[in-house]
Amino acid sequence: MTDSQITDLLKSGHAEEAFREMVAAYSEPLYWHVRRLTNSHEDTDDLLQEIFVKAWGALSSFRGDSQIKTWLWRIATNETLNFLRRQRLRAALSFKSLDAYEEQRIDEDPWFNGDDAERRLMKALSRLPDKQRLVFSLRYFDEMPYEEMSRVLGTSVGALKASYHIAAEKLRLDISDD
Amino acid sequence: MKGKNSYNVPDGYFASLEDRLGEIPRQEAGSWQRVRPYLALAAAFAAVVTIGTAILRLTASPATDDWAEDFAIAQLQPATAPDALFDSSLAESLAPTVTYDDIAQYLIETGVTIEELEDYETDY
């Protein structure tokens, strides 16, 4: 079902059905998007639950002035950024540097099946500031157009392009230092 | 390297994920149903307290300055002159000024019958 069909379902008062269609269309793509940021299958699973609970709660106020996907990704972005902030706090409380904490999570992830180059990329990605990490992931892995990303993140296309290129350059230097 | 190539997921994960997430509307409705009685109780309690406080404030008799002043002065009177402690004008102002017309009106308004009055007169 397309976004406009889901929106039509919503407007005709079939909220539950619209929600289930949203879950069917976007739970998997959203999983992968969040997964690359959390470095944990279990945390991603928990986060997805929180994201869709929030989405269900906010569905009655969805006015259809944006696409369902944009609206959902906006909720997911906020929840994921909150998660990353809590990660930072958790790392500080265990007296570890955040970089070491994230690297350990990547090394110990039983569901990671990438090769060494991919592991180094994910570790370097985890060392980027949260917003740059988000922009790079959306552009490089999800291939999201800048215009759509601008609507999701509420940032101008120019700023996003700059952020992406800075992130890419940092990653290149970080990986080549390894 | 793009896409999801760097990760595996447990077998059947996405099917079960869709089922679990699809249950959210029902779960959220259930949790709201559980909380609603407590919210209703809290709202009722708040209403009772608010209305009760308003009634108490509206029906409280205002303290007269004169009475306070008289009382203060009475406290200064020596114990050897007890009569001076009691202000006759105060006593008169506190005496009931209910007339028989007032009583009759009250009885009519409260629906007391003539028969009940006769019973009262004979019993008391």
Coordinates of C-alpha atoms in Angstrom, one line a residue:
Chain A
M1 CA 0.0 0.0 0.0
T2 CA 1.3 3.5 -0.8
D3 CA 1.6 6.4 1.6
S4 CA -1.3 8.2 0.0
Q5 CA -3.5 5.1 0.3
I6 CA -2.5 4.8 4.0
T7 CA -3.3 8.5 4.5
D8 CA -6.7 7.9 2.8
L9 CA -7.4 5.0 5.2
L10 CA -6.5 7.2 8.1
K11 CA -8.8 10.1 6.9
S12 CA -11.7 7.7 6.5
G13 CA -11.4 6.7 10.2
H14 CA -9.6 3.3 9.8
A15 CA -6.7 4.2 12.1
E16 CA -5.9 0.6 13.2
E17 CA -5.9 -0.7 9.7
A18 CA -3.7 2.3 8.5
F19 CA -1.3 1.6 11.4
R20 CA -1.0 -2.1 10.4
E21 CA -0.3 -1.1 6.8
M22 CA 2.4 1.3 8.1
V23 CA 3.9 -1.5 10.1
A24 CA 3.9 -3.8 7.1
A25 CA 5.5 -1.2 4.8
Y26 CA 8.1 0.3 7.1
S27 CA 9.0 -2.0 10.0
E28 CA 11.8 -3.7 8.1
P29 CA 13.4 -0.6 6.4
L30 CA 13.2 1.2 9.8
Y31 CA 14.8 -1.8 11.5
W32 CA 17.9 -1.5 9.2
H33 CA 18.1 2.2 9.6
V34 CA 18.0 2.1 13.4
R35 CA 20.2 -1.0 13.5
R36 CA 23.2 0.7 11.9
L37 CA 23.0 3.4 14.6
T38 CA 22.5 1.2 17.7
N39 CA 25.0 -1.6 16.9
S40 CA 22.6 -4.0 18.8
H41 CA 19.8 -6.2 17.6
E42 CA 18.1 -6.1 21.0
D43 CA 18.3 -2.3 21.4
T44 CA 17.0 -1.9 17.9
D45 CA 14.0 -4.2 18.6
D46 CA 13.2 -2.2 21.8
L47 CA 13.6 1.1 19.9
L48 CA 11.3 0.0 17.2
Q49 CA 8.6 -0.8 19.7
E50 CA 9.0 2.7 21.2
I51 CA 8.9 4.3 17.8
F52 CA 5.7 2.6 16.7
V53 CA 4.0 3.2 20.1
K54 CA 4.8 6.9 19.6
A55 CA 3.6 6.7 16.1
W56 CA 0.3 5.1 17.2
G57 CA -0.1 7.8 19.8
A58 CA 0.5 10.6 17.4
L59 CA -1.5 9.1 14.5
S60 CA -4.7 11.0 15.4
S61 CA -2.8 14.3 15.0
F62 CA -1.3 13.3 11.6
R63 CA -2.7 15.9 9.2
G64 CA -1.3 14.4 5.9
D65 CA 0.8 17.5 5.1
S66 CA 3.8 15.2 4.9
Q67 CA 4.3 11.7 3.6
I68 CA 3.8 8.9 6.1
K69 CA 7.4 7.8 5.6
T70 CA 8.8 11.2 6.3
W71 CA 6.6 11.5 9.4
L72 CA 7.6 8.1 10.7
W73 CA 11.3 8.7 10.0
R74 CA 11.1 11.9 12.0
I75 CA 9.7 10.0 15.0
A76 CA 12.4 7.4 14.6
T77 CA 15.1 10.0 14.4
N78 CA 14.1 11.6 17.6
E79 CA 13.9 8.3 19.4
T80 CA 17.2 7.2 18.1
L81 CA 19.0 10.4 19.0
N82 CA 17.5 10.0 22.5
F83 CA 18.8 6.5 22.6
L84 CA 22.3 7.6 21.6
R85 CA 22.3 10.2 24.3
R86 CA 21.4 7.6 26.9
Q87 CA 24.3 5.5 25.5
R88 CA 26.6 8.3 26.2
L89 CA 25.4 8.5 29.7
R90 CA 25.7 4.7 30.2
A91 CA 29.3 4.8 28.9
A92 CA 30.1 7.7 31.3
L93 CA 28.6 5.9 34.3
S94 CA 30.7 2.8 33.5
F95 CA 33.8 4.9 33.3
K96 CA 34.5 4.0 29.7
S97 CA 35.0 6.3 26.8
L98 CA 32.1 6.2 24.5
D99 CA 34.3 5.2 21.6
A100 CA 35.6 2.1 23.5
Y101 CA 32.0 1.3 24.6
E102 CA 30.7 1.4 21.0
E103 CA 33.6 -0.6 19.6
Q104 CA 33.0 -3.3 22.2
R105 CA 29.4 -3.5 21.2
I106 CA 30.3 -3.9 17.6
D107 CA 33.0 -6.5 18.4
E108 CA 30.6 -8.5 20.6
D109 CA 27.6 -8.2 18.3
P110 CA 26.6 -11.8 17.5
W111 CA 24.5 -10.7 14.5
F112 CA 27.3 -8.7 12.8
N113 CA 28.4 -10.7 9.7
G114 CA 30.4 -8.1 7.8
D115 CA 34.1 -8.4 6.9
D116 CA 36.9 -6.6 8.5
A117 CA 36.5 -3.5 6.3
E118 CA 32.9 -3.2 7.2
R119 CA 33.6 -3.6 10.9
R120 CA 36.2 -0.8 10.7
L121 CA 33.6 1.4 8.8
M122 CA 30.9 0.7 11.5
K123 CA 33.4 1.6 14.3
A124 CA 34.5 4.8 12.5
L125 CA 30.8 5.6 12.0
S126 CA 30.2 5.2 15.7
R127 CA 32.9 7.8 16.4
L128 CA 31.1 10.5 14.4
P129 CA 28.9 13.1 16.2
D130 CA 25.3 11.8 16.4
K131 CA 23.8 14.1 13.7
Q132 CA 26.7 13.5 11.2
R133 CA 26.3 9.8 11.8
L134 CA 22.6 10.0 11.1
V135 CA 23.1 12.1 7.9
F136 CA 25.8 9.7 6.6
S137 CA 23.7 6.6 7.4
L138 CA 20.6 8.0 5.7
R139 CA 22.4 9.1 2.6
Y140 CA 25.0 6.3 2.2
F141 CA 23.1 3.2 3.4
D142 CA 19.4 4.2 2.9
E143 CA 20.1 6.3 -0.2
M144 CA 17.6 8.9 1.0
P145 CA 17.4 12.0 -1.3
Y146 CA 18.6 15.2 0.3
E147 CA 15.2 16.8 -0.2
E148 CA 13.5 14.0 1.8
M149 CA 16.2 14.1 4.4
S150 CA 15.6 17.8 4.8
R151 CA 12.0 17.2 5.6
V152 CA 12.9 14.4 8.1
L153 CA 15.6 16.3 9.9
G154 CA 14.3 19.8 9.5
T155 CA 17.7 21.0 8.1
S156 CA 18.4 22.7 4.8
V157 CA 19.6 20.6 1.9
G158 CA 22.8 22.7 1.8
A159 CA 23.6 22.0 5.4
L160 CA 22.9 18.3 4.9
K161 CA 25.2 18.0 1.9
A162 CA 27.9 19.8 3.9
S163 CA 27.4 17.5 6.8
Y164 CA 27.6 14.4 4.6
H165 CA 30.8 15.4 3.0
I166 CA 32.4 16.3 6.3
A167 CA 31.3 12.9 7.7
A168 CA 32.6 11.1 4.6
E169 CA 36.0 12.8 4.9
K170 CA 36.3 12.0 8.6
L171 CA 35.5 8.4 8.0
R172 CA 38.0 8.2 5.2
L173 CA 40.8 9.6 7.5
D174 CA 39.7 7.5 10.5
I175 CA 39.7 4.2 8.5
S176 CA 43.0 5.0 6.8
D177 CA 44.6 5.6 10.2
D178 CA 43.7 2.1 11.4
Chain B
M1 CA 29.1 -1.9 0.9
K2 CA 25.5 -0.7 1.3
G3 CA 22.2 -1.9 2.5
K4 CA 21.9 -4.5 5.2
N5 CA 24.7 -6.8 4.3
S6 CA 26.6 -6.4 7.5
Y7 CA 24.0 -7.9 9.8
N8 CA 21.9 -11.1 10.3
V9 CA 18.6 -11.3 12.1
P10 CA 17.1 -14.3 13.9
D11 CA 15.0 -16.6 11.6
G12 CA 11.4 -15.3 11.2
Y13 CA 12.3 -12.1 13.0
F14 CA 10.5 -9.7 10.6
A15 CA 7.3 -11.7 10.5
S16 CA 7.2 -11.8 14.3
L17 CA 8.1 -8.1 14.5
E18 CA 5.2 -7.2 12.3
D19 CA 2.8 -9.3 14.4
R20 CA 4.1 -7.7 17.7
L21 CA 4.0 -4.1 16.4
G22 CA 0.5 -4.8 14.9
E23 CA -0.7 -5.5 18.5
I24 CA 0.2 -2.0 19.7
P25 CA -3.3 -0.4 19.2
R26 CA -4.9 -3.1 21.3
Q27 CA -2.2 -3.0 24.0
E28 CA -2.4 0.8 24.2
A29 CA -6.3 0.6 24.4
G30 CA -5.9 -1.9 27.3
S31 CA -3.5 0.2 29.2
W32 CA -5.7 3.2 28.9
Q33 CA -8.7 1.2 30.1
R34 CA -6.7 0.2 33.2
V35 CA -5.7 3.7 34.1
R36 CA -9.1 5.4 33.3
P37 CA -10.9 4.4 36.6
Y38 CA -8.1 5.8 38.7
L39 CA -8.1 9.0 36.7
A40 CA -11.9 9.2 37.2
L41 CA -11.4 8.7 41.0
A42 CA -8.8 11.4 41.1
A43 CA -10.9 13.8 39.2
A44 CA -13.9 13.1 41.4
F45 CA -11.8 13.7 44.5
A46 CA -10.4 16.9 43.2
A47 CA -14.0 18.1 42.4
V48 CA -15.2 17.3 45.9
V49 CA -12.3 19.1 47.5
T50 CA -12.8 22.2 45.2
I51 CA -16.5 22.4 45.7
G52 CA -16.3 21.7 49.4
T53 CA -13.7 24.4 49.9
A54 CA -15.8 26.9 47.9
I55 CA -18.9 26.0 50.0
L56 CA -17.0 26.4 53.3
R57 CA -15.7 29.8 52.2
L58 CA -19.1 31.0 51.1
T59 CA -20.9 29.9 54.3
A60 CA -18.3 31.0 56.8
S61 CA -19.7 33.9 58.9
P62 CA -17.4 37.0 58.7
A63 CA -15.7 37.9 61.9
T64 CA -16.8 41.4 63.1
D65 CA -14.1 43.8 64.2
D66 CA -16.3 44.9 67.1
W67 CA -16.5 41.5 68.5
A68 CA -12.8 41.1 68.3
E69 CA -12.3 44.4 69.9
D70 CA -14.8 43.7 72.7
F71 CA -13.1 40.4 73.4
A72 CA -9.7 42.0 73.6
I73 CA -11.0 44.7 75.9
A74 CA -12.8 42.0 78.0
Q75 CA -9.5 40.2 78.5
L76 CA -8.1 43.4 80.0
Q77 CA -10.9 43.6 82.7
P78 CA -9.8 42.6 86.2
A79 CA -11.1 39.2 87.4
T80 CA -12.8 41.0 90.4
A81 CA -15.3 42.6 88.1
P82 CA -16.8 39.6 86.2
D83 CA -19.8 41.5 85.1
A84 CA -17.6 43.8 83.2
L85 CA -16.3 40.8 81.2
F86 CA -19.7 40.4 79.6
D87 CA -20.9 43.1 77.2
S88 CA -24.7 43.3 77.3
S89 CA -24.8 44.8 73.9
L90 CA -22.8 41.9 72.5
A91 CA -25.2 39.5 74.2
E92 CA -28.2 41.2 72.6
S93 CA -26.6 41.2 69.2
L94 CA -26.1 37.5 69.4
A95 CA -29.7 36.7 70.6
P96 CA -31.9 35.1 68.0
T97 CA -34.2 37.4 66.1
V98 CA -36.4 34.8 64.6
T99 CA -40.1 35.7 64.5
Y100 CA -43.1 33.5 64.4
D101 CA -43.6 34.5 60.8
D102 CA -40.1 33.1 60.1
I103 CA -41.0 29.9 61.7
A104 CA -44.2 29.5 59.8
Q105 CA -42.5 30.2 56.5
Y106 CA -39.8 27.6 57.3
L107 CA -42.4 25.0 58.1
I108 CA -44.3 25.7 54.9
E109 CA -41.1 25.5 52.8
T110 CA -40.0 22.2 54.4
G111 CA -43.4 20.6 53.8
V112 CA -44.3 20.0 57.4
T113 CA -48.1 19.2 57.6
I114 CA -50.6 20.5 60.2
E115 CA -51.1 16.9 61.4
E116 CA -47.4 16.6 62.1
L117 CA -47.5 19.8 64.0
E118 CA -50.4 18.6 66.1
D119 CA -48.5 15.4 66.8
Y120 CA -45.5 17.4 67.9
E121 CA -47.6 19.5 70.3
T122 CA -49.1 16.5 71.9
D123 CA -45.8 14.5 72.1
Y124 CA -43.8 17.4 73.5

